[in-house]
Coordinates of C-alpha atoms and ligand atoms in Angstrom, one line a residue:
Chain V
X1 CA 0.0 0.0 0.0
X2 CA 1.2 3.5 -0.8
X3 CA -0.2 6.2 1.4
X4 CA 0.2 9.8 0.2
X5 CA -0.6 12.8 2.3
X6 CA -0.8 16.3 0.9
X7 CA -0.1 18.9 3.6
X8 CA 2.2 18.4 6.6
X9 CA 0.4 20.3 9.3
X10 CA -2.0 19.3 12.1
X11 CA -4.1 17.0 10.0
X12 CA -1.4 15.6 7.8
X13 CA 1.1 14.7 10.6
X14 CA -1.6 13.1 12.8
X15 CA -2.8 11.0 9.9
X16 CA 0.8 9.8 9.1
X17 CA 1.4 8.8 12.8
X18 CA -1.9 7.0 13.0
X19 CA -1.3 5.1 9.7
X20 CA 2.1 4.0 11.0
X21 CA 0.8 2.7 14.3
X22 CA -1.7 0.6 12.3
X23 CA 0.5 -0.4 9.4
X24 CA 4.2 -1.0 10.0
X25 CA 5.2 -1.9 6.4
X26 CA 3.5 0.3 3.8
X27 CA 5.2 3.4 2.5
X28 CA 3.9 6.8 3.8
X29 CA 4.8 10.0 2.0
X30 CA 3.9 13.5 3.1
X31 CA 4.2 16.2 0.5
X32 CA 4.0 19.9 1.3
X33 CA 4.7 23.2 -0.3
X34 CA 6.0 24.2 3.1
X35 CA 9.7 24.8 3.6
X36 CA 9.7 23.3 7.1
X37 CA 8.9 20.1 8.8
X38 CA 5.6 20.1 10.7
X39 CA 5.5 23.0 13.1
X40 CA 2.8 24.4 15.5
X41 CA 1.1 26.9 13.2
X42 CA -0.3 28.8 16.2
X43 CA 3.2 29.2 17.5
X44 CA 4.3 31.6 14.7
X45 CA 3.3 34.6 16.9
X46 CA 5.4 33.1 19.7
X47 CA 8.4 33.0 17.3
X48 CA 7.7 36.7 16.4
X49 CA 8.2 37.9 20.0
X50 CA 10.9 35.4 20.9
X51 CA 8.7 33.5 23.3
X52 CA 10.0 30.3 21.8
X53 CA 13.3 29.3 20.3
X54 CA 13.2 28.5 16.5
X55 CA 14.0 24.8 17.3
X56 CA 11.0 24.5 19.6
X57 CA 8.5 25.4 16.9
X58 CA 8.6 21.9 15.5
X59 CA 5.8 19.5 16.4
X60 CA 8.1 16.5 16.4
X61 CA 11.9 16.2 16.5
X62 CA 13.7 15.0 13.4
X63 CA 14.2 11.5 14.7
X64 CA 10.4 11.1 14.6
X65 CA 10.4 10.8 10.8
X66 CA 13.2 8.3 10.7
X67 CA 11.8 6.2 13.5
X68 CA 8.4 6.0 11.9
X69 CA 9.7 5.7 8.4
X70 CA 7.7 8.6 7.1
X71 CA 9.1 10.2 4.0
X72 CA 8.6 14.0 3.7
X73 CA 8.9 16.0 0.5
X74 CA 9.1 19.7 1.3
X75 CA 9.0 22.8 -1.0
X76 CA 6.7 20.7 -3.3
X77 CA 3.4 22.1 -4.4
X78 CA 0.8 19.7 -5.6
X79 CA -0.8 21.0 -8.8
X80 CA -3.3 18.4 -9.8
X81 CA -4.8 15.1 -8.6
X82 CA -5.5 12.6 -11.3
X83 CA -8.2 10.5 -9.7
X84 CA -8.5 8.1 -12.6
X85 CA -4.8 7.1 -12.7
X86 CA -4.4 7.6 -8.9
X87 CA -1.4 10.0 -9.2
X88 CA -0.6 13.5 -8.4
X89 CA 1.4 16.1 -10.2
X90 CA 3.6 18.4 -8.2
X91 CA 6.4 20.9 -8.8
X92 CA 9.3 21.9 -6.7
X93 CA 10.8 25.4 -6.3
X94 CA 14.0 24.3 -8.1
X95 CA 12.6 22.4 -11.0
X96 CA 10.4 23.7 -13.8
X97 CA 8.9 20.4 -14.8
X98 CA 6.1 18.7 -12.9
X99 CA 6.9 15.4 -11.1
X100 CA 4.5 12.6 -10.5
X101 CA 3.7 10.4 -7.5
X102 CA 1.3 7.5 -7.4
X103 CA -0.9 6.5 -4.5
X104 CA -3.3 3.9 -3.3
X105 CA -4.8 6.0 -0.6
X106 CA -4.6 9.8 -0.6
X107 CA -5.3 12.3 2.1
X108 CA -5.9 16.0 1.3
X109 CA -4.9 18.0 4.3
X110 CA -4.1 21.4 2.7
X111 CA -5.8 23.7 5.2
X112 CA -6.9 27.2 4.3
X113 CA -5.8 30.3 2.5
X114 CA -6.0 33.9 3.7
X115 CA -8.8 36.0 2.5
X116 CA -7.3 38.9 0.5
X117 CA -9.9 41.7 -0.1
X118 CA -9.4 44.0 -3.0
X119 CA -8.6 47.5 -1.7
X120 CA -8.1 50.5 -4.0
X121 CA -4.4 51.2 -4.4
X122 CA -3.3 48.0 -2.8
X123 CA -1.1 45.4 -4.6
X124 CA -0.4 42.3 -2.7
X125 CA 3.0 42.1 -4.3
X126 CA 4.2 45.2 -2.4
X127 CA 6.9 44.0 -0.1
X128 CA 5.5 45.8 3.0
X129 CA 2.1 43.9 2.8
X130 CA 1.9 40.7 4.8
X131 CA -0.3 37.9 5.7
X132 CA 0.2 35.9 8.9
X133 CA -0.4 32.2 8.3
X134 CA 2.8 30.5 8.0
X135 CA 6.2 30.3 9.7
X136 CA 7.7 31.8 6.5
X137 CA 5.2 34.8 6.9
X138 CA 6.4 35.2 10.5
X139 CA 10.1 35.1 9.6
X140 CA 9.6 37.6 6.8
X141 CA 7.6 40.0 9.0
X142 CA 10.2 39.7 11.8
X143 CA 13.0 40.7 9.5
X144 CA 11.0 43.6 8.1
X145 CA 10.1 45.4 11.3
X146 CA 12.1 48.1 13.1
X147 CA 11.6 49.9 16.4
X148 CA 9.9 52.8 14.5
X149 CA 7.6 50.7 12.3
X150 CA 4.1 51.9 11.9
X151 CA 2.1 48.7 11.7
X152 CA -1.5 48.5 10.6
X153 CA -3.4 45.2 11.0
X154 CA -6.7 44.7 9.2
X155 CA -8.8 42.3 11.2
X156 CA -9.3 41.9 14.9
X157 CA -9.9 38.2 14.9
X158 CA -7.7 35.6 16.5
X159 CA -4.8 35.9 14.0
X160 CA -4.9 39.7 13.8
X161 CA -4.7 40.0 17.5
X162 CA -2.0 37.4 17.9
X163 CA 0.2 39.2 15.4
X164 CA -0.5 42.5 17.2
X165 CA 0.6 40.9 20.5
X166 CA 3.7 39.5 18.8
X167 CA 4.7 42.9 17.5
X168 CA 3.6 45.2 20.4
X169 CA 6.8 45.1 22.4
X170 CA 9.0 45.5 19.3
X171 CA 7.6 48.4 17.4
X172 CA 6.2 51.8 18.4
X173 CA 2.9 51.8 16.6
X174 CA 0.4 49.0 16.2
X175 CA -3.2 49.8 15.0
X176 CA -5.8 47.1 14.5
X177 CA -8.8 47.9 12.3
X178 CA -12.0 45.9 12.2
X179 CA -15.5 46.4 10.8
X180 CA -17.1 44.8 13.8
X181 CA -18.0 46.7 17.0
X182 CA -15.9 44.4 19.1
X183 CA -12.7 42.4 18.8
X184 CA -12.8 38.7 18.1
X185 CA -16.5 39.0 17.3
X186 CA -17.0 35.3 16.5
X187 CA -15.3 34.1 19.7
X188 CA -16.3 36.7 22.3
X189 CA -19.3 38.5 23.6
X190 CA -19.3 42.2 24.3
X191 CA -18.3 42.0 28.0
X192 CA -15.3 39.7 27.4
X193 CA -14.2 41.6 24.2
X194 CA -14.1 44.8 26.3
X195 CA -11.9 43.3 29.0
X196 CA -9.5 42.0 26.4
X197 CA -9.4 45.1 24.3
X198 CA -8.6 47.2 27.4
X199 CA -5.9 44.8 28.4
X200 CA -4.4 45.0 24.9
X201 CA -4.7 48.8 24.8
X202 CA -2.6 48.9 28.0
X203 CA 0.0 47.1 26.0
X204 CA 0.5 49.6 23.3
X205 CA -2.1 48.5 20.8
X206 CA -4.6 50.9 19.3
X207 CA -8.0 49.9 17.9
X208 CA -10.1 51.4 15.2
X209 CA -13.4 49.4 15.3
X210 CA -16.5 49.8 13.2
X211 CA -14.2 50.9 10.3
X212 CA -12.5 49.4 7.3
X213 CA -9.8 50.4 4.9
X214 CA -11.3 52.0 1.8
X215 CA -8.0 52.6 0.0
X216 CA -4.2 52.9 0.5
X217 CA -1.7 55.4 -0.7
X218 CA 1.6 54.1 -2.0
X219 CA 4.9 55.3 -3.3
X220 CA 7.6 53.2 -5.0
X221 CA 5.5 50.1 -4.7
X222 CA 5.2 50.4 -0.9
X223 CA 2.1 51.2 1.2
X224 CA 2.6 54.5 3.0
X225 CA -0.9 55.4 4.3
X226 CA -4.2 53.7 4.8
X227 CA -7.4 55.6 4.5
X228 CA -10.3 54.4 6.7
X229 CA -14.1 54.4 6.1
X230 CA -14.3 57.0 8.9
X231 CA -12.1 59.3 6.8
X232 CA -9.1 58.9 9.2
X233 CA -5.7 58.6 7.6
X234 CA -3.1 56.4 9.3
X235 CA 0.6 56.4 8.3
X236 CA 1.6 52.8 7.6
X237 CA 4.8 51.1 6.6
X238 CA 3.8 47.5 7.5
X239 CA 0.3 46.4 6.5
X240 CA -0.9 43.0 7.7
X241 CA -4.1 41.5 6.2
X242 CA -5.8 39.2 8.7
X243 CA -9.5 39.2 8.0
X244 CA -9.9 35.4 8.0
X245 CA -9.2 32.3 6.1
X246 CA -11.1 30.2 3.5
X247 CA -10.7 26.4 2.9
X248 CA -8.2 25.6 0.2
X249 CA -10.6 23.9 -2.3
X250 CA -8.7 24.3 -5.5
X251 CA -7.2 20.8 -5.8
X252 CA -10.3 19.0 -4.8
X253 CA -12.5 21.1 -7.1
X254 CA -10.3 20.6 -10.1
X255 CA -10.1 16.8 -9.5
X256 CA -13.9 16.7 -9.6
X257 CA -14.4 15.9 -5.9
X258 CA -17.6 17.2 -4.3
X259 CA -17.0 20.5 -2.5
X260 CA -19.3 23.0 -0.8
X261 CA -18.0 25.4 1.9
X262 CA -15.2 22.9 2.3
X263 CA -14.4 19.6 0.8
X264 CA -17.4 17.3 1.4
X265 CA -16.6 14.2 3.3
X266 CA -18.7 11.5 5.0
X267 CA -18.5 10.6 8.7
X268 CA -15.3 8.5 7.9
X269 CA -13.7 11.6 6.3
X270 CA -13.8 10.0 2.9
X271 CA -14.4 12.3 0.0
X272 CA -16.7 11.5 -3.0
X273 CA -13.8 9.4 -4.3
X274 CA -13.4 6.2 -2.2
X275 CA -9.5 6.3 -2.2
X276 CA -9.3 9.9 -1.2
X277 CA -9.8 11.2 2.3
X278 CA -9.7 14.8 3.5
X279 CA -9.1 16.3 6.9
X280 CA -8.5 19.6 8.7
X281 CA -9.3 23.2 7.8
X282 CA -10.1 22.3 4.2
X283 CA -13.0 20.1 5.2
X284 CA -16.7 20.9 5.8
X285 CA -18.1 19.4 9.0
X286 CA -21.3 19.7 11.0
X287 CA -21.6 22.0 14.0
X288 CA -22.8 20.0 16.9
X289 CA -24.7 22.9 18.4
X290 CA -26.4 24.4 15.3
X291 CA -26.4 21.3 13.2
X292 CA -25.3 23.5 10.3
X293 CA -22.5 22.7 7.9
X294 CA -19.4 24.7 8.9
X295 CA -15.7 24.8 8.5
X296 CA -13.7 24.9 11.7
X297 CA -10.3 26.5 11.6
X298 CA -9.1 24.7 14.7
X299 CA -5.9 22.9 15.5
X300 CA -7.8 20.4 17.7
X301 CA -10.3 19.4 15.0
X302 CA -7.6 19.2 12.4
X303 CA -5.5 16.9 14.5
X304 CA -8.4 14.8 15.5
X305 CA -9.7 14.5 11.9
X306 CA -6.2 13.6 10.7
X307 CA -6.0 10.8 13.2
X308 CA -9.4 9.4 12.3
X309 CA -8.8 9.7 8.5
X310 CA -5.4 7.9 9.0
X311 CA -7.1 5.1 10.9
X312 CA -9.8 4.7 8.2
X313 CA -7.3 4.8 5.4
X314 CA -5.3 2.0 6.9
X315 CA -8.1 -0.1 8.5
X316 CA -11.1 0.5 6.4
X317 CA -13.9 2.8 7.5
X318 CA -14.8 2.1 11.1
X319 CA -13.8 5.2 13.0
X320 CA -16.3 8.1 12.8
X321 CA -15.6 11.8 13.2
X322 CA -18.3 13.2 15.5
X323 CA -19.5 16.7 15.0
X324 CA -17.5 19.5 16.4
X325 CA -18.1 22.9 17.9
X326 CA -16.1 26.1 18.1
X327 CA -13.6 26.3 21.0
X328 CA -10.6 28.4 21.7
X329 CA -7.8 28.7 24.2
X330 CA -5.8 31.8 23.6
X331 CA -3.8 34.3 25.6
X332 CA -2.7 37.9 25.1
X333 CA 0.0 39.4 27.3
X334 CA -0.6 36.8 30.0
X335 CA -4.4 37.1 30.0
X336 CA -5.9 33.7 29.3
X337 CA -9.2 33.3 27.5
X338 CA -11.0 30.0 27.2
X339 CA -14.2 29.7 25.3
X340 CA -16.4 27.1 23.7
X341 CA -19.7 26.7 22.0
X342 CA -22.3 29.5 21.9
X343 CA -20.8 32.8 23.2
X344 CA -23.4 35.2 21.9
X345 CA -25.7 35.9 24.8
X346 CA -28.3 37.7 22.7
X347 CA -29.6 34.5 21.1
X348 CA -33.2 33.6 22.0
X349 CA -33.8 31.5 25.1
X350 CA -30.2 31.4 26.1
X351 CA -29.9 31.8 29.8
X352 CA -26.6 33.5 30.6
X353 CA -25.1 33.0 34.0
X354 CA -22.3 35.3 35.1
X355 CA -20.3 33.5 37.8
X356 CA -17.6 36.1 38.0
X357 CA -17.1 39.5 36.3
X358 CA -14.3 41.8 37.2
X359 CA -12.0 44.2 35.4
X360 CA -9.6 41.3 34.4
X361 CA -11.6 38.2 35.1
X362 CA -14.8 36.7 33.8
X363 CA -16.7 33.4 33.9
X364 CA -19.9 33.2 32.0
X365 CA -22.0 30.1 31.2
X366 CA -24.6 30.0 28.5
X367 CA -27.4 27.5 29.1
X368 CA -30.2 26.4 26.8
X369 CA -33.0 24.0 27.9
X370 CA -31.1 22.3 30.7
X371 CA -27.9 22.0 28.6
X372 CA -24.7 23.9 28.8
X373 CA -24.2 25.3 25.2
X374 CA -21.2 27.6 25.7
X375 CA -18.9 29.5 28.1
X376 CA -16.3 32.2 28.2
X377 CA -13.6 32.3 30.9
X378 CA -11.0 35.0 31.3
X379 CA -8.1 34.5 33.7
X380 CA -10.0 31.5 35.2
X381 CA -9.8 27.9 34.1
X382 CA -11.3 25.8 36.8
X383 CA -13.7 23.2 35.4
X384 CA -13.1 24.5 31.8
X385 CA -12.5 20.9 30.4
X386 CA -15.5 19.7 32.3
X387 CA -17.7 22.4 30.8
X388 CA -16.4 21.5 27.4
X389 CA -17.4 17.8 28.0
X390 CA -20.8 18.8 29.3
X391 CA -21.4 20.7 26.0
X392 CA -20.0 17.8 23.9
X393 CA -22.0 15.1 25.6
X394 CA -25.1 17.3 25.8
X395 CA -25.4 16.3 29.5
X396 CA -28.6 17.3 31.2
X397 CA -27.6 19.7 33.8
X398 CA -30.3 18.4 36.2
X399 CA -28.6 15.0 36.2
X400 CA -25.4 16.4 37.8
X401 CA -24.7 16.1 41.6
X402 CA -24.1 19.8 41.9
X403 CA -25.6 22.9 40.4
X404 CA -22.8 24.4 38.3
X405 CA -24.5 27.8 38.3
X406 CA -24.4 28.1 42.1
X407 CA -21.4 30.1 43.3
X408 CA -21.1 28.1 46.4
X409 CA -20.2 25.1 44.3
X410 CA -17.4 26.8 42.4
X411 CA -14.7 24.7 43.9
X412 CA -16.4 21.4 42.8
X413 CA -14.5 19.8 39.9
X414 CA -15.0 16.4 38.4
X415 CA -17.2 15.5 41.3
X416 CA -20.0 17.6 39.7
X417 CA -21.0 14.2 38.3
X418 CA -23.0 11.7 40.3
X419 CA -21.0 8.7 41.6
X420 CA -22.2 6.3 38.9
X421 CA -21.6 8.8 36.1
X422 CA -18.1 9.5 37.4
X423 CA -17.3 5.8 37.3
X424 CA -18.7 5.5 33.8
X425 CA -16.6 8.4 32.6
X426 CA -13.4 7.1 34.3
X427 CA -13.9 3.8 32.7
X428 CA -14.4 5.4 29.3
X429 CA -10.9 6.8 29.5
X430 CA -9.4 3.4 28.9
X431 CA -11.4 2.8 25.8
X432 CA -10.4 4.0 22.4
X433 CA -13.5 5.6 21.0
Chain C
X1 CA -0.4 -0.1 31.1
X2 CA -0.5 0.6 34.8
X3 CA -2.6 3.6 36.0
X4 CA -3.3 5.2 39.3
X5 CA -6.7 4.3 40.7
X6 CA -8.2 6.1 43.7
X7 CA -10.4 4.0 46.0
X8 CA -13.0 6.3 47.2
X9 CA -14.2 4.2 50.1
X10 CA -10.7 4.2 51.6
X11 CA -9.9 7.9 51.1
X12 CA -9.9 10.1 54.2
X13 CA -9.1 13.3 52.3
X14 CA -5.9 13.8 54.2
X15 CA -4.2 15.3 51.1
X16 CA -0.8 13.6 51.8
X17 CA -0.9 12.5 48.2
X18 CA -0.8 16.1 47.2
X19 CA 2.1 16.8 49.5
X20 CA 4.1 13.9 48.1
X21 CA 3.2 14.7 44.5
X22 CA 4.7 18.1 44.9
X23 CA 7.8 16.6 46.6
X24 CA 8.3 14.0 43.8
X25 CA 8.0 16.8 41.2
X26 CA 10.2 19.3 43.0
X27 CA 13.8 20.0 42.1
X28 CA 15.1 19.3 45.6
X29 CA 12.9 16.2 46.2
X30 CA 12.9 17.4 49.7
X31 CA 9.5 17.7 51.3
X32 CA 10.2 20.9 53.3
X33 CA 12.1 22.7 50.5
X34 CA 9.5 21.6 47.9
X35 CA 6.8 23.3 49.9
X36 CA 8.6 26.3 51.4
X37 CA 11.0 27.2 48.5
X38 CA 9.6 25.7 45.3
X39 CA 6.1 26.7 44.4
X40 CA 4.7 23.6 42.6
X41 CA 1.2 22.6 41.6
X42 CA 0.2 19.1 42.6
X43 CA -0.9 16.8 39.8
X44 CA -3.2 14.9 42.1
X45 CA -6.1 16.5 43.8
X46 CA -8.5 15.5 46.5
X47 CA -12.1 16.2 45.5
X48 CA -14.8 16.3 48.1
X49 CA -18.2 14.7 47.7
X50 CA -20.7 16.1 50.0
X51 CA -23.9 14.2 50.5
X52 CA -26.6 14.6 53.1
X53 CA -25.2 11.8 55.2
X54 CA -21.4 12.2 54.9
X55 CA -18.5 13.9 53.2
X56 CA -16.3 11.5 51.2
X57 CA -13.3 12.1 49.1
X58 CA -11.5 10.8 46.1
X59 CA -8.1 11.5 44.5
X60 CA -8.2 12.7 40.9
X61 CA -5.3 12.6 38.4
X62 CA -4.7 12.2 34.7
X63 CA -6.3 9.0 33.3
X64 CA -3.7 8.6 30.6
X65 CA -6.6 8.2 28.2
X66 CA -6.4 5.7 25.3
X67 CA -7.4 8.5 23.0
X68 CA -6.2 11.6 24.8
X69 CA -7.9 14.8 23.8
X70 CA -5.2 17.0 25.4
X71 CA -2.6 15.5 23.0
X72 CA -4.7 16.4 19.9
X73 CA -5.5 19.8 21.3
X74 CA -1.8 20.7 22.0
X75 CA -0.7 23.3 19.5
X76 CA 3.1 22.9 20.2
X77 CA 3.6 19.1 20.4
X78 CA 4.5 19.4 24.0
X79 CA 1.8 17.0 25.1
X80 CA 2.4 13.5 23.9
X81 CA 1.7 9.9 24.7
X82 CA 4.9 8.0 25.1
X83 CA 5.6 4.5 23.9
X84 CA 4.5 3.1 27.3
X85 CA 1.1 4.9 27.0
X86 CA 1.9 7.6 29.5
X87 CA 0.6 11.1 28.6
X88 CA 3.5 13.5 29.3
X89 CA 4.0 17.2 28.9
X90 CA 7.4 18.4 27.7
X91 CA 7.8 21.6 29.7
X92 CA 10.4 22.9 27.4
X93 CA 7.9 23.0 24.5
X94 CA 4.8 24.0 26.5
X95 CA 3.6 27.5 25.8
X96 CA 0.8 27.4 28.4
X97 CA -1.9 28.2 25.9
X98 CA -4.3 26.0 28.0
X99 CA -5.7 24.1 25.1
X100 CA -5.3 20.9 27.1
X101 CA -7.1 22.4 30.1
X102 CA -9.9 23.4 27.7
X103 CA -10.5 19.8 26.6
X104 CA -9.5 17.5 29.5
X105 CA -12.9 16.0 30.5
X106 CA -11.7 15.2 34.0
X107 CA -10.2 18.6 34.8
X108 CA -7.0 16.8 35.6
X109 CA -4.5 19.3 34.1
X110 CA -3.7 22.5 36.0
X111 CA -1.8 25.7 35.1
X112 CA 1.5 25.5 36.9
X113 CA 2.2 28.0 39.6
X114 CA 4.8 29.8 37.5
X115 CA 2.1 30.3 34.8
X116 CA 4.5 29.1 32.2
X117 CA 3.6 25.4 31.8
X118 CA 0.9 23.1 32.8
X119 CA 1.1 20.4 35.4
X120 CA -0.3 16.9 35.2
X121 CA 0.3 13.4 36.5
X122 CA 3.2 11.6 34.8
X123 CA 3.0 8.5 37.1
X124 CA 6.3 9.8 38.6
X125 CA 8.3 7.9 35.9
X126 CA 11.3 10.2 36.3
X127 CA 11.2 9.8 40.1
X128 CA 11.2 6.1 39.8
X129 CA 8.0 5.3 41.8
X130 CA 4.6 6.8 42.2
X131 CA 5.0 8.6 45.5
X132 CA 1.3 9.3 46.1
X133 CA 0.7 5.5 45.9
X134 CA 3.5 4.6 48.2
X135 CA 2.8 7.3 50.8
X136 CA -1.0 7.0 51.0
X137 CA -1.6 5.9 54.7
X138 CA -4.8 4.1 53.8
X139 CA -3.8 2.4 50.5
X140 CA -6.5 4.5 48.9
X141 CA -4.4 5.1 45.8
X142 CA -3.1 2.1 43.9
X143 CA -1.1 1.5 40.8
X144 CA -3.0 -1.1 38.9
X145 CA -3.1 -2.7 35.4
X146 CA -5.8 -0.8 33.6
X147 CA -7.7 -4.0 32.7
X148 CA -7.7 -5.0 36.4
X149 CA -11.4 -4.5 37.0
X150 CA -11.3 -3.1 40.4
X151 CA -14.1 -0.8 41.2
X152 CA -13.0 2.7 42.1
Ligands
FAD1 C1 -1.4 32.7 13.9 C2 -2.3 31.6 14.1 C3 -2.7 31.2 15.4 C4 -3.6 30.2 15.6 N1 -4.0 29.8 16.8 C5 -4.8 28.8 17.1 C6 -5.1 28.4 18.4 O1 -4.6 29.0 19.4 N2 -5.9 27.3 18.5 C7 -6.4 26.6 17.5 O2 -7.1 25.6 17.7 N3 -6.1 26.9 16.2 C8 -5.3 28.0 16.0 N4 -5.0 28.4 14.7 C9 -5.5 27.6 13.6 C10 -4.7 26.3 13.3 O3 -3.4 26.6 13.1 C11 -5.3 25.6 12.1 O4 -6.7 25.2 12.4 C12 -4.6 24.3 11.8 O5 -3.2 24.6 11.5 C13 -5.2 23.5 10.6 O6 -4.4 22.5 10.3 P1 -4.5 21.7 8.8 O7 -3.6 20.6 8.9 O8 -5.9 21.5 8.5 O9 -4.0 22.8 7.8 P2 -2.8 23.9 7.8 O10 -2.2 24.1 9.1 O11 -3.4 25.1 7.1 O12 -1.7 23.3 6.8 C14 -1.9 23.0 5.4 C15 -0.7 22.3 4.9 O13 -0.9 22.1 3.5 C16 0.1 22.5 2.7 N5 -0.4 22.8 1.4 C17 -1.4 23.6 1.0 N6 -1.6 23.6 -0.3 C18 -0.7 22.7 -0.8 C19 -0.4 22.2 -2.1 N7 -1.1 22.6 -3.2 N8 0.6 21.3 -2.3 C20 1.3 20.8 -1.2 N9 1.0 21.3 0.1 C21 0.1 22.2 0.3 C22 0.7 23.7 3.5 O14 2.0 23.9 3.1 C23 0.5 23.2 4.9 O15 1.6 22.3 5.3 C24 -4.1 29.4 14.4 C25 -3.7 29.8 13.2 C26 -2.8 30.8 13.0 C27 -2.3 31.2 11.6

């Protein structure tokens, strides 16, 4: 059997490891347009502000690939999948001609691409315009900044804010612009967004919310100023576009595989072609809470899907990917934010219980019909994993031994469950689901 | 693999396991120094169960799950399951993003006191023996083969 995996990030590497644990003889090849072995993509902002050493960005050490006999082709971009002949065409940076690789089972784990809006006066080839998605992006950005850089970031989502944090201590001026009325609008409610925005403002970051960039001024192929919808003009010598990502669908679409918002897969993560699986940010899954088709740009889901796809590719379809829901663990300047599920408290029938609310701390639970459906915690993590499990398992809150919304029970941990349920859950830990 | 099992009916909630856990994970391995000089988070915790009739206790620690969610959630590759099945956290690689804490269904991972890494049970493999098991005065914590069907 020849296993071929396109993409060497969260989904790809976890698929490769899983295949190897199930099949010790077949050949496993990972091919990626990346220049580097698998690294923690979310760590690229930690590299930017020297919070990690370059050698610690890697997900596995070099021995891993030798020990597990996994072949890795880097700097190799896959151009086409020929599903009839079961081969792929790829090209490397050094060679002009396309090369060919054949497969028996293929995994597409090519993640997402940045959304690049068209803005008057802006050419994405300008050398002071950046995206922030890869280690290469981060290296390039790091070598371009100086103490006096005037940085403008378009997008106050997770990636925009992480890059802002990464730069704040190294440059004089960082301004974040977003159309929304609050930062991280898809992950946070107004109260939590306010706490975090204030905290970031205290760390030298300026915000211009409810505004967008209408056009940019440039000289000698460099952006010099951005002009906002509010009419404000901001001097800018580094412009970072971080308004979001979209699944990378090109390869699948061209190959004739079914795609929608993401690549369409069944519960075994198999695409419309039985020898091709797909996993990670490029895949469309079902949101457990809304039952709607969604794409999750989450490391956890990508890793999990990769593992399940790997298992099914090597063992035949028997492991199912259960539906997922949004969750996030993120920190800015030492302030930790944990959130999962529904965070918008304005939705109908949601009962929002605030357990704690201070200038730098928050704990809010969102409940719908006797089920926990979401939470946000700032600088507080007690019971976070238990809350996540309550959402995932749709546990009836009335079945618990303690009322989780009662402040007096705030120290209760895993013993929120009844004795029988506790025993059942402890036993489950030994079973591979 | 062997895992730590807490026997609820024997636990008095004395928290000696927490004391020895900190000692085993200290630099000095000295009970006094571990507590007075090194500020360490215990990786085993006593949980109270209050019912109308009585208060009982049990000791909770990492279950070294067959399919550990913390490992998949880890963004840096710091959390891993070793060849013996023990779920470990490489402190050098941990960036304390708390993704593991967000997904551990037992609440068995804690943010370390230094705020820089997380702390969890590693069965004391580096220390050589599981000190909480050895020092529990009531034999309420045992190291048992996971298929050994002893009721907790
Ligand atoms: C700055 C930043 C911070 C983040 N923080 C968090 C966080 O805290 N928590 C969290 O859960 N998630 C976070 N994410 C999201 C997380 O990184 C992604 O969800 C995850 O990386 C998705 O993994 P993936 O394997 O699906 O794809 P990706 O990581 O996108 O990798 C895709 C791979 O495919 C390769 N590829 C693409 N096209 C081709 C081609 N044609 N030929 C060959 N190879 C190709 C790429 O080179 C790459 O190796 C963050 C992302 C960023 C950018």
